Every structure is written in C-alpha cells, then in structure tokens.
PDB file of C-alpha atoms and ligand atoms in Angstrom:
ATOM      1  CA  MET A   1      66.091 -36.990 112.309  1.00  0.00           C
ATOM      2  CA  ALA A   2      67.522 -39.352 109.645  1.00  0.00           C
ATOM      3  CA  GLY A   3      65.837 -42.753 109.472  1.00  0.00           C
ATOM      4  CA  PRO A   4      66.052 -45.683 107.027  1.00  0.00           C
ATOM      5  CA  LEU A   5      63.345 -44.159 104.810  1.00  0.00           C
ATOM      6  CA  ASP A   6      64.931 -40.717 104.801  1.00  0.00           C
ATOM      7  CA  GLY A   7      66.708 -40.884 101.411  1.00  0.00           C
ATOM      8  CA  GLU A   8      63.700 -42.397  99.678  1.00  0.00           C
ATOM      9  CA  MET A   9      61.422 -39.778 101.228  1.00  0.00           C
ATOM     10  CA  ARG A  10      63.763 -36.966 100.128  1.00  0.00           C
ATOM     11  CA  GLY A  11      63.390 -38.166  96.517  1.00  0.00           C
ATOM     12  CA  SER A  12      59.604 -38.251  96.899  1.00  0.00           C
ATOM     13  CA  ARG A  13      59.678 -34.753  98.358  1.00  0.00           C
ATOM     14  CA  ARG A  14      61.636 -33.460  95.345  1.00  0.00           C
ATOM     15  CA  ARG A  15      59.037 -35.022  93.040  1.00  0.00           C
ATOM     16  CA  LEU A  16      56.291 -33.285  95.047  1.00  0.00           C
ATOM     17  CA  VAL A  17      58.105 -29.971  94.514  1.00  0.00           C
ATOM     18  CA  GLU A  18      58.145 -30.706  90.751  1.00  0.00           C
ATOM     19  CA  THR A  19      54.389 -31.423  90.871  1.00  0.00           C
ATOM     20  CA  LEU A  20      53.806 -28.096  92.623  1.00  0.00           C
ATOM     21  CA  ARG A  21      55.859 -26.287  89.948  1.00  0.00           C
ATOM     22  CA  GLU A  22      53.788 -27.994  87.238  1.00  0.00           C
ATOM     23  CA  LYS A  23      50.663 -26.754  89.039  1.00  0.00           C
ATOM     24  CA  GLY A  24      51.925 -23.176  88.789  1.00  0.00           C
ATOM     25  CA  ILE A  25      53.643 -22.581  92.140  1.00  0.00           C
ATOM     26  CA  THR A  26      56.654 -20.355  91.404  1.00  0.00           C
ATOM     27  CA  ASP A  27      57.574 -18.843  94.795  1.00  0.00           C
ATOM     28  CA  LEU A  28      61.028 -20.267  95.520  1.00  0.00           C
ATOM     29  CA  ALA A  29      60.806 -19.735  99.276  1.00  0.00           C
ATOM     30  CA  VAL A  30      57.557 -21.743  99.391  1.00  0.00           C
ATOM     31  CA  LEU A  31      59.029 -24.537  97.242  1.00  0.00           C
ATOM     32  CA  ARG A  32      62.117 -24.627  99.471  1.00  0.00           C
ATOM     33  CA  ALA A  33      59.940 -24.882 102.608  1.00  0.00           C
ATOM     34  CA  VAL A  34      58.064 -27.852 101.058  1.00  0.00           C
ATOM     35  CA  GLU A  35      61.367 -29.494 100.151  1.00  0.00           C
ATOM     36  CA  GLN A  36      62.620 -29.068 103.742  1.00  0.00           C
ATOM     37  CA  THR A  37      59.506 -30.368 105.509  1.00  0.00           C
ATOM     38  CA  PRO A  38      59.097 -34.141 105.979  1.00  0.00           C
ATOM     39  CA  ARG A  39      55.323 -34.484 105.328  1.00  0.00           C
ATOM     40  CA  HIS A  40      55.523 -38.250 105.991  1.00  0.00           C
ATOM     41  CA  LEU A  41      56.089 -37.474 109.688  1.00  0.00           C
ATOM     42  CA  PHE A  42      52.765 -35.575 109.832  1.00  0.00           C
ATOM     43  CA  VAL A  43      50.456 -38.345 108.609  1.00  0.00           C
ATOM     44  CA  PRO A  44      49.415 -41.618 110.287  1.00  0.00           C
ATOM     45  CA  THR A  45      51.559 -44.658 109.426  1.00  0.00           C
ATOM     46  CA  GLY A  46      48.680 -46.260 107.469  1.00  0.00           C
ATOM     47  CA  VAL A  47      48.792 -43.503 104.815  1.00  0.00           C
ATOM     48  CA  ARG A  48      52.518 -42.704 105.021  1.00  0.00           C
ATOM     49  CA  HIS A  49      53.170 -44.236 101.585  1.00  0.00           C
ATOM     50  CA  ARG A  50      50.889 -41.518 100.162  1.00  0.00           C
ATOM     51  CA  ALA A  51      52.513 -38.613 102.049  1.00  0.00           C
ATOM     52  CA  TYR A  52      54.036 -37.028  98.913  1.00  0.00           C
ATOM     53  CA  GLU A  53      50.973 -37.296  96.695  1.00  0.00           C
ATOM     54  CA  ASP A  54      49.221 -34.001  96.087  1.00  0.00           C
ATOM     55  CA  SER A  55      46.200 -35.157  98.107  1.00  0.00           C
ATOM     56  CA  ALA A  56      44.439 -34.388 101.364  1.00  0.00           C
ATOM     57  CA  LEU A  57      44.853 -37.322 103.794  1.00  0.00           C
ATOM     58  CA  PRO A  58      43.061 -38.339 107.008  1.00  0.00           C
ATOM     59  CA  ILE A  59      44.892 -37.455 110.259  1.00  0.00           C
ATOM     60  CA  GLY A  60      42.366 -38.874 112.757  1.00  0.00           C
ATOM     61  CA  ASN A  61      39.511 -37.327 114.759  1.00  0.00           C
ATOM     62  CA  GLY A  62      37.592 -36.852 111.488  1.00  0.00           C
ATOM     63  CA  GLN A  63      40.132 -34.242 110.264  1.00  0.00           C
ATOM     64  CA  THR A  64      42.472 -34.024 107.278  1.00  0.00           C
ATOM     65  CA  ILE A  65      45.869 -32.656 106.339  1.00  0.00           C
ATOM     66  CA  SER A  66      45.171 -30.452 103.301  1.00  0.00           C
ATOM     67  CA  GLN A  67      46.521 -31.023  99.775  1.00  0.00           C
ATOM     68  CA  PRO A  68      50.132 -29.730  99.474  1.00  0.00           C
ATOM     69  CA  SER A  69      49.192 -27.567  96.463  1.00  0.00           C
ATOM     70  CA  ILE A  70      46.561 -25.819  98.618  1.00  0.00           C
ATOM     71  CA  HIS A  71      49.120 -25.160 101.351  1.00  0.00           C
ATOM     72  CA  ALA A  72      51.546 -23.868  98.717  1.00  0.00           C
ATOM     73  CA  ARG A  73      48.871 -21.591  97.172  1.00  0.00           C
ATOM     74  CA  TYR A  74      48.010 -20.163 100.624  1.00  0.00           C
ATOM     75  CA  LEU A  75      51.656 -19.436 101.314  1.00  0.00           C
ATOM     76  CA  GLU A  76      52.353 -18.011  97.861  1.00  0.00           C
ATOM     77  CA  ILE A  77      49.411 -15.595  98.163  1.00  0.00           C
ATOM     78  CA  LEU A  78      50.665 -14.324 101.533  1.00  0.00           C
ATOM     79  CA  HIS A  79      54.145 -13.409 100.169  1.00  0.00           C
ATOM     80  CA  LEU A  80      55.813 -13.772 103.575  1.00  0.00           C
ATOM     81  CA  THR A  81      59.202 -12.070 103.917  1.00  0.00           C
ATOM     82  CA  GLY A  82      60.453 -13.801 107.067  1.00  0.00           C
ATOM     83  CA  ARG A  83      59.656 -10.855 109.348  1.00  0.00           C
ATOM     84  CA  GLU A  84      55.952 -11.520 110.033  1.00  0.00           C
ATOM     85  CA  LYS A  85      54.015 -12.584 113.089  1.00  0.00           C
ATOM     86  CA  VAL A  86      51.453 -15.103 111.868  1.00  0.00           C
ATOM     87  CA  LEU A  87      48.328 -16.614 113.429  1.00  0.00           C
ATOM     88  CA  GLU A  88      47.162 -20.004 112.131  1.00  0.00           C
ATOM     89  CA  VAL A  89      43.687 -21.316 113.017  1.00  0.00           C
ATOM     90  CA  GLY A  90      43.441 -25.114 112.674  1.00  0.00           C
ATOM     91  CA  THR A  91      46.860 -26.625 113.448  1.00  0.00           C
ATOM     92  CA  GLY A  92      45.706 -30.112 112.379  1.00  0.00           C
ATOM     93  CA  SER A  93      48.843 -32.234 111.910  1.00  0.00           C
ATOM     94  CA  GLY A  94      51.181 -29.234 112.307  1.00  0.00           C
ATOM     95  CA  TYR A  95      52.516 -29.567 108.726  1.00  0.00           C
ATOM     96  CA  GLN A  96      51.447 -26.128 107.532  1.00  0.00           C
ATOM     97  CA  THR A  97      52.619 -24.698 110.879  1.00  0.00           C
ATOM     98  CA  VAL A  98      56.138 -25.890 110.027  1.00  0.00           C
ATOM     99  CA  LEU A  99      55.963 -24.485 106.482  1.00  0.00           C
ATOM    100  CA  LEU A 100      54.966 -21.151 108.062  1.00  0.00           C
ATOM    101  CA  ALA A 101      57.783 -21.391 110.603  1.00  0.00           C
ATOM    102  CA  HIS A 102      60.255 -21.536 107.686  1.00  0.00           C
ATOM    103  CA  LEU A 103      58.711 -18.472 106.040  1.00  0.00           C
ATOM    104  CA  ALA A 104      57.814 -16.115 108.930  1.00  0.00           C
ATOM    105  CA  ALA A 105      59.413 -14.835 112.155  1.00  0.00           C
ATOM    106  CA  GLN A 106      56.865 -16.174 114.650  1.00  0.00           C
ATOM    107  CA  VAL A 107      53.923 -18.528 114.305  1.00  0.00           C
ATOM    108  CA  PHE A 108      51.012 -18.793 116.744  1.00  0.00           C
ATOM    109  CA  SER A 109      48.730 -21.736 116.013  1.00  0.00           C
ATOM    110  CA  ILE A 110      45.406 -22.809 117.571  1.00  0.00           C
ATOM    111  CA  GLU A 111      43.694 -26.212 117.368  1.00  0.00           C
ATOM    112  CA  ARG A 112      40.404 -27.125 119.079  1.00  0.00           C
ATOM    113  CA  ILE A 113      41.011 -30.918 119.291  1.00  0.00           C
ATOM    114  CA  ALA A 114      43.480 -31.637 122.117  1.00  0.00           C
ATOM    115  CA  PRO A 115      44.700 -35.100 120.913  1.00  0.00           C
ATOM    116  CA  LEU A 116      45.451 -33.672 117.445  1.00  0.00           C
ATOM    117  CA  MET A 117      47.416 -30.854 119.058  1.00  0.00           C
ATOM    118  CA  GLN A 118      49.364 -33.390 121.100  1.00  0.00           C
ATOM    119  CA  SER A 119      50.581 -35.172 117.979  1.00  0.00           C
ATOM    120  CA  ALA A 120      51.078 -31.858 116.139  1.00  0.00           C
ATOM    121  CA  ARG A 121      53.309 -30.718 119.016  1.00  0.00           C
ATOM    122  CA  GLU A 122      55.446 -33.860 118.648  1.00  0.00           C
ATOM    123  CA  ASN A 123      55.554 -33.563 114.834  1.00  0.00           C
ATOM    124  CA  ILE A 124      56.613 -29.905 115.016  1.00  0.00           C
ATOM    125  CA  ALA A 125      59.358 -30.714 117.550  1.00  0.00           C
ATOM    126  CA  ARG A 126      60.680 -33.525 115.288  1.00  0.00           C
ATOM    127  CA  ALA A 127      60.759 -31.085 112.365  1.00  0.00           C
ATOM    128  CA  GLY A 128      63.162 -28.986 114.470  1.00  0.00           C
ATOM    129  CA  VAL A 129      61.518 -25.537 114.250  1.00  0.00           C
ATOM    130  CA  ARG A 130      61.525 -23.349 117.363  1.00  0.00           C
ATOM    131  CA  ASN A 131      59.539 -20.226 116.450  1.00  0.00           C
ATOM    132  CA  VAL A 132      56.098 -21.782 117.031  1.00  0.00           C
ATOM    133  CA  SER A 133      53.651 -21.314 119.937  1.00  0.00           C
ATOM    134  CA  LEU A 134      50.628 -23.615 120.240  1.00  0.00           C
ATOM    135  CA  LEU A 135      47.264 -23.253 121.959  1.00  0.00           C
ATOM    136  CA  VAL A 136      44.360 -25.672 122.382  1.00  0.00           C
ATOM    137  CA  GLY A 137      41.129 -23.708 122.099  1.00  0.00           C
ATOM    138  CA  ASP A 138      38.593 -22.000 119.875  1.00  0.00           C
ATOM    139  CA  GLY A 139      40.549 -20.265 117.120  1.00  0.00           C
ATOM    140  CA  THR A 140      37.529 -18.179 116.085  1.00  0.00           C
ATOM    141  CA  LEU A 141      38.401 -16.074 119.149  1.00  0.00           C
ATOM    142  CA  GLY A 142      41.963 -15.572 117.906  1.00  0.00           C
ATOM    143  CA  TRP A 143      44.860 -15.254 120.355  1.00  0.00           C
ATOM    144  CA  ARG A 144      44.519 -11.729 121.697  1.00  0.00           C
ATOM    145  CA  GLU A 145      47.638 -11.797 123.875  1.00  0.00           C
ATOM    146  CA  TYR A 146      50.016 -11.693 120.869  1.00  0.00           C
ATOM    147  CA  ALA A 147      47.877  -9.624 118.450  1.00  0.00           C
ATOM    148  CA  PRO A 148      48.071  -7.842 116.064  1.00  0.00           C
ATOM    149  CA  TYR A 149      49.153 -10.340 113.369  1.00  0.00           C
ATOM    150  CA  ASP A 150      50.643  -9.519 109.967  1.00  0.00           C
ATOM    151  CA  ALA A 151      48.975 -12.598 108.511  1.00  0.00           C
ATOM    152  CA  ILE A 152      46.146 -14.881 109.640  1.00  0.00           C
ATOM    153  CA  LEU A 153      45.539 -18.259 107.960  1.00  0.00           C
ATOM    154  CA  VAL A 154      42.317 -20.081 108.669  1.00  0.00           C
ATOM    155  CA  SER A 155      42.486 -23.749 107.641  1.00  0.00           C
ATOM    156  CA  ALA A 156      38.792 -24.581 108.077  1.00  0.00           C
ATOM    157  CA  GLY A 157      35.659 -23.288 106.318  1.00  0.00           C
ATOM    158  CA  SER A 158      33.534 -20.621 107.997  1.00  0.00           C
ATOM    159  CA  PRO A 159      30.059 -19.190 107.263  1.00  0.00           C
ATOM    160  CA  SER A 160      31.447 -15.681 107.873  1.00  0.00           C
ATOM    161  CA  VAL A 161      34.619 -13.913 108.995  1.00  0.00           C
ATOM    162  CA  PRO A 162      35.040 -14.194 112.783  1.00  0.00           C
ATOM    163  CA  GLN A 163      35.113 -10.610 114.130  1.00  0.00           C
ATOM    164  CA  PRO A 164      37.887 -11.309 116.699  1.00  0.00           C
ATOM    165  CA  LEU A 165      40.182 -12.309 113.807  1.00  0.00           C
ATOM    166  CA  VAL A 166      39.400  -9.046 111.985  1.00  0.00           C
ATOM    167  CA  ASP A 167      40.156  -7.149 115.205  1.00  0.00           C
ATOM    168  CA  GLN A 168      43.504  -8.935 115.569  1.00  0.00           C
ATOM    169  CA  LEU A 169      44.722  -8.221 112.015  1.00  0.00           C
ATOM    170  CA  ALA A 170      47.468  -5.564 111.816  1.00  0.00           C
ATOM    171  CA  GLU A 171      47.219  -2.558 109.501  1.00  0.00           C
ATOM    172  CA  GLY A 172      48.366  -3.837 106.087  1.00  0.00           C
ATOM    173  CA  GLY A 173      47.856  -7.401 107.348  1.00  0.00           C
ATOM    174  CA  ARG A 174      46.319 -10.195 105.237  1.00  0.00           C
ATOM    175  CA  MET A 175      43.930 -12.958 106.215  1.00  0.00           C
ATOM    176  CA  LEU A 176      43.146 -16.054 104.149  1.00  0.00           C
ATOM    177  CA  ILE A 177      39.898 -17.776 105.083  1.00  0.00           C
ATOM    178  CA  PRO A 178      37.586 -20.238 103.296  1.00  0.00           C
ATOM    179  CA  LEU A 179      34.073 -18.690 103.374  1.00  0.00           C
ATOM    180  CA  GLY A 180      30.815 -20.365 102.399  1.00  0.00           C
ATOM    181  CA  GLY A 181      28.906 -23.580 103.125  1.00  0.00           C
ATOM    182  CA  GLN A 182      29.904 -26.655 105.113  1.00  0.00           C
ATOM    183  CA  ASP A 183      31.076 -28.551 101.981  1.00  0.00           C
ATOM    184  CA  VAL A 184      32.345 -25.985  99.487  1.00  0.00           C
ATOM    185  CA  GLN A 185      33.802 -22.544 100.099  1.00  0.00           C
ATOM    186  CA  THR A 186      35.610 -19.693  98.364  1.00  0.00           C
ATOM    187  CA  LEU A 187      39.068 -18.886  99.630  1.00  0.00           C
ATOM    188  CA  ALA A 188      38.914 -15.174 100.476  1.00  0.00           C
ATOM    189  CA  LEU A 189      41.884 -12.843 100.918  1.00  0.00           C
ATOM    190  CA  LEU A 190      41.069 -10.006 103.316  1.00  0.00           C
ATOM    191  CA  THR A 191      43.452  -7.058 103.643  1.00  0.00           C
ATOM    192  CA  ARG A 192      43.248  -4.334 106.278  1.00  0.00           C
ATOM    193  CA  LYS A 193      43.834  -1.016 104.469  1.00  0.00           C
ATOM    194  CA  GLN A 194      43.565   2.197 106.484  1.00  0.00           C
ATOM    195  CA  GLY A 195      41.222   0.567 108.943  1.00  0.00           C
ATOM    196  CA  THR A 196      38.853  -0.959 106.364  1.00  0.00           C
ATOM    197  CA  ILE A 197      38.781  -4.569 105.171  1.00  0.00           C
ATOM    198  CA  VAL A 198      39.120  -5.221 101.438  1.00  0.00           C
ATOM    199  CA  ARG A 199      37.967  -8.675 100.225  1.00  0.00           C
ATOM    200  CA  GLU A 200      39.246 -10.518  97.157  1.00  0.00           C
ATOM    201  CA  ASP A 201      37.984 -13.996  96.214  1.00  0.00           C
ATOM    202  CA  VAL A 202      40.816 -16.298  95.204  1.00  0.00           C
ATOM    203  CA  LEU A 203      39.626 -19.817  94.343  1.00  0.00           C
ATOM    204  CA  PRO A 204      37.016 -22.457  95.194  1.00  0.00           C
ATOM    205  CA  VAL A 205      38.121 -24.795  98.007  1.00  0.00           C
ATOM    206  CA  ARG A 206      36.813 -27.627 100.206  1.00  0.00           C
ATOM    207  CA  PHE A 207      37.701 -27.531 103.885  1.00  0.00           C
ATOM    208  CA  VAL A 208      36.365 -29.166 107.039  1.00  0.00           C
ATOM    209  CA  PRO A 209      34.091 -26.799 109.016  1.00  0.00           C
ATOM    210  CA  LEU A 210      35.435 -24.153 111.387  1.00  0.00           C
ATOM    211  CA  LEU A 211      33.600 -25.045 114.597  1.00  0.00           C
ATOM    212  CA  GLY A 212      33.402 -22.386 117.273  1.00  0.00           C
ATOM    213  CA  GLN A 213      31.763 -19.350 118.766  1.00  0.00           C
ATOM    214  CA  HIS A 214      32.239 -17.281 115.579  1.00  0.00           C
ATOM    215  CA  GLY A 215      32.103 -20.174 113.100  1.00  0.00           C
ATOM    216  CA  TRP A 216      29.737 -23.137 112.709  1.00  0.00           C
ATOM    217  CA  GLN A 217      28.038 -24.153 115.933  1.00  0.00           C
ATOM    218  CA  GLY A 218      29.115 -27.744 116.719  1.00  0.00           C
TER     219      GLY A 218
HETATM  220  N1  SAM B   1      46.699 -27.201 107.915  1.00  0.00           N
HETATM  221  C1  SAM B   1      46.494 -28.415 108.687  1.00  0.00           C
HETATM  222  C2  SAM B   1      47.620 -29.393 108.451  1.00  0.00           C
HETATM  223  O1  SAM B   1      48.625 -29.006 107.830  1.00  0.00           O
HETATM  224  O2  SAM B   1      47.501 -30.553 108.899  1.00  0.00           O
HETATM  225  C3  SAM B   1      45.171 -29.053 108.395  1.00  0.00           C
HETATM  226  C4  SAM B   1      44.047 -28.313 108.978  1.00  0.00           C
HETATM  227  S1  SAM B   1      42.542 -29.209 108.930  1.00  0.00           S
HETATM  228  C5  SAM B   1      42.036 -29.014 107.265  1.00  0.00           C
HETATM  229  C6  SAM B   1      41.484 -28.082 109.813  1.00  0.00           C
HETATM  230  C7  SAM B   1      41.707 -28.087 111.306  1.00  0.00           C
HETATM  231  O3  SAM B   1      40.932 -27.016 111.862  1.00  0.00           O
HETATM  232  C8  SAM B   1      41.216 -29.351 112.002  1.00  0.00           C
HETATM  233  O4  SAM B   1      42.275 -29.930 112.716  1.00  0.00           O
HETATM  234  C9  SAM B   1      40.115 -28.862 112.951  1.00  0.00           C
HETATM  235  O5  SAM B   1      40.036 -29.561 114.165  1.00  0.00           O
HETATM  236  C10 SAM B   1      40.544 -27.420 113.152  1.00  0.00           C
HETATM  237  N2  SAM B   1      39.490 -26.516 113.628  1.00  0.00           N
HETATM  238  C11 SAM B   1      38.189 -26.442 113.254  1.00  0.00           C
HETATM  239  N3  SAM B   1      37.562 -25.452 113.945  1.00  0.00           N
HETATM  240  C12 SAM B   1      38.505 -24.886 114.748  1.00  0.00           C
HETATM  241  C13 SAM B   1      38.499 -23.816 115.697  1.00  0.00           C
HETATM  242  N4  SAM B   1      37.401 -23.097 115.976  1.00  0.00           N
HETATM  243  N5  SAM B   1      39.648 -23.520 116.329  1.00  0.00           N
HETATM  244  C14 SAM B   1      40.794 -24.208 116.093  1.00  0.00           C
HETATM  245  N6  SAM B   1      40.862 -25.231 115.214  1.00  0.00           N
HETATM  246  C15 SAM B   1      39.732 -25.554 114.544  1.00  0.00           C
END
C-alpha cells in the first residue's frame, strides 16, 4: 500500500540492500526479497525511523525483530528454490515470514505470544503475500498436520534440538536453529541425510530464548 513515506522508505530499503551486499550477502533472490519487503511496517512507530538500519529492534512483549543481515544469512544458507514447504518457529513481527513467502512455495509459522501474532497477521496481510499459514502455540512441538518440511527455521535460541522438529524434517531437509545458552548461541545447520541428522555449526548468534516443552522452560 503506497503511503506518503513510501518513496523515502524505498530509498532506505535500497541502501539496506547495499549494506547487506557489503556484509557479504550475494544471493540475488534474498536481496530481491529484502528490497520488496517494507520492514518499516513490521516495527512499532516509535522505532520506525530505524527500520532500515542493520539492527535488531524491539517489537513489544519483550521480543525483537532480528537484524536484517541475520535474516539474510539464514535465507542464503537455506538456498530456497521457490518449491519448498517451510516451517518457521517464532513469527515475531512476521517480517522474516514475508521474506520466506517470497522465496518458498508455502510457509507455516508458529508464534507463542498471541498479541504478537495478531500484529504479525496484519503486517503479513499488508505486505500482500498469500502463501502463509499462522498458528499460535508452542513451536517446539512443530506443526505435525503439514509435515514433513523441506526447511525449518527456528528464530529463538534453544538448549537442544526439539525432537518433534527433527521428526518433521523431510529427507534432504535443512533446519537452522540457534543452540546454546540463554544469551549466546551457535547457529546450527542440521540436514537429514538418509535418515540421520548431520550438524554443521555456522556462526555465533544472540537470540531470545525458545520457550516451550522442548526448549527452555518458562
Ligand atoms: N523472525 C522474527 C521477525 O522477523 O520479527 C523475530 C523472531 S524473535 C527473535 C523470536 C520469536 O520467537 C519471539 O516472537 C518469541 O515469542 C518466539 N518464540 C519463543 N519461543 C517460542 C515457541 N516455543 N514457539 C513459538 N514461538 C516462540
């Protein structure tokens, strides 16, 4: 939806894409998705002027929208082709959900905080994507009804890999999940290969805790 700030925001978005290139993001599909997605609509009005900085920002309920370069790294690692069914745990503002919707066939996203999901639902609708299904609940249980998933993205830090998510990963599927302590984690890439799970550590990250039955106990 075009508003008075739209042109100005488009310029800011292009500069964000340049920043991501400078930080080593080369995947053109990911850069195009960032350029198409109005991040300013996903953050509270009080921090809207900072929407195109490469920073995490508060979104209410003690949660954050992650740094754009982290979203871009996640998406670059997954190498989505547009044909995948993806599960996202931790919808937050819905921003990454929309990036995924541009890059995959179907996106299923779970958030445990109902008011956050309410605004994410509105944000996602305003962004105009249609291939997204949303669920309020404990994402450590996955979303069995639509499993298996070609990719699973967990956007909160966990002490270990939730077994239901492993069970819901398709053969050849990839899961990105921050693993470690409550403050600092390692982003791990898990791939299901002939029934076994292969783990590769990607980079150090800082995410809010994954709270749930198979994560941190709230
Ligand atoms: N990627 C999101 C965005 O673009 O705004 C930001 C995600 S934020 C860093 C992490 C989210 O995970 C928070 O909204 C938090 O409430 C959610 N979360 C934590 N534990 C969860 C769980 N067990 N199930 C679903 N969501 C969870």
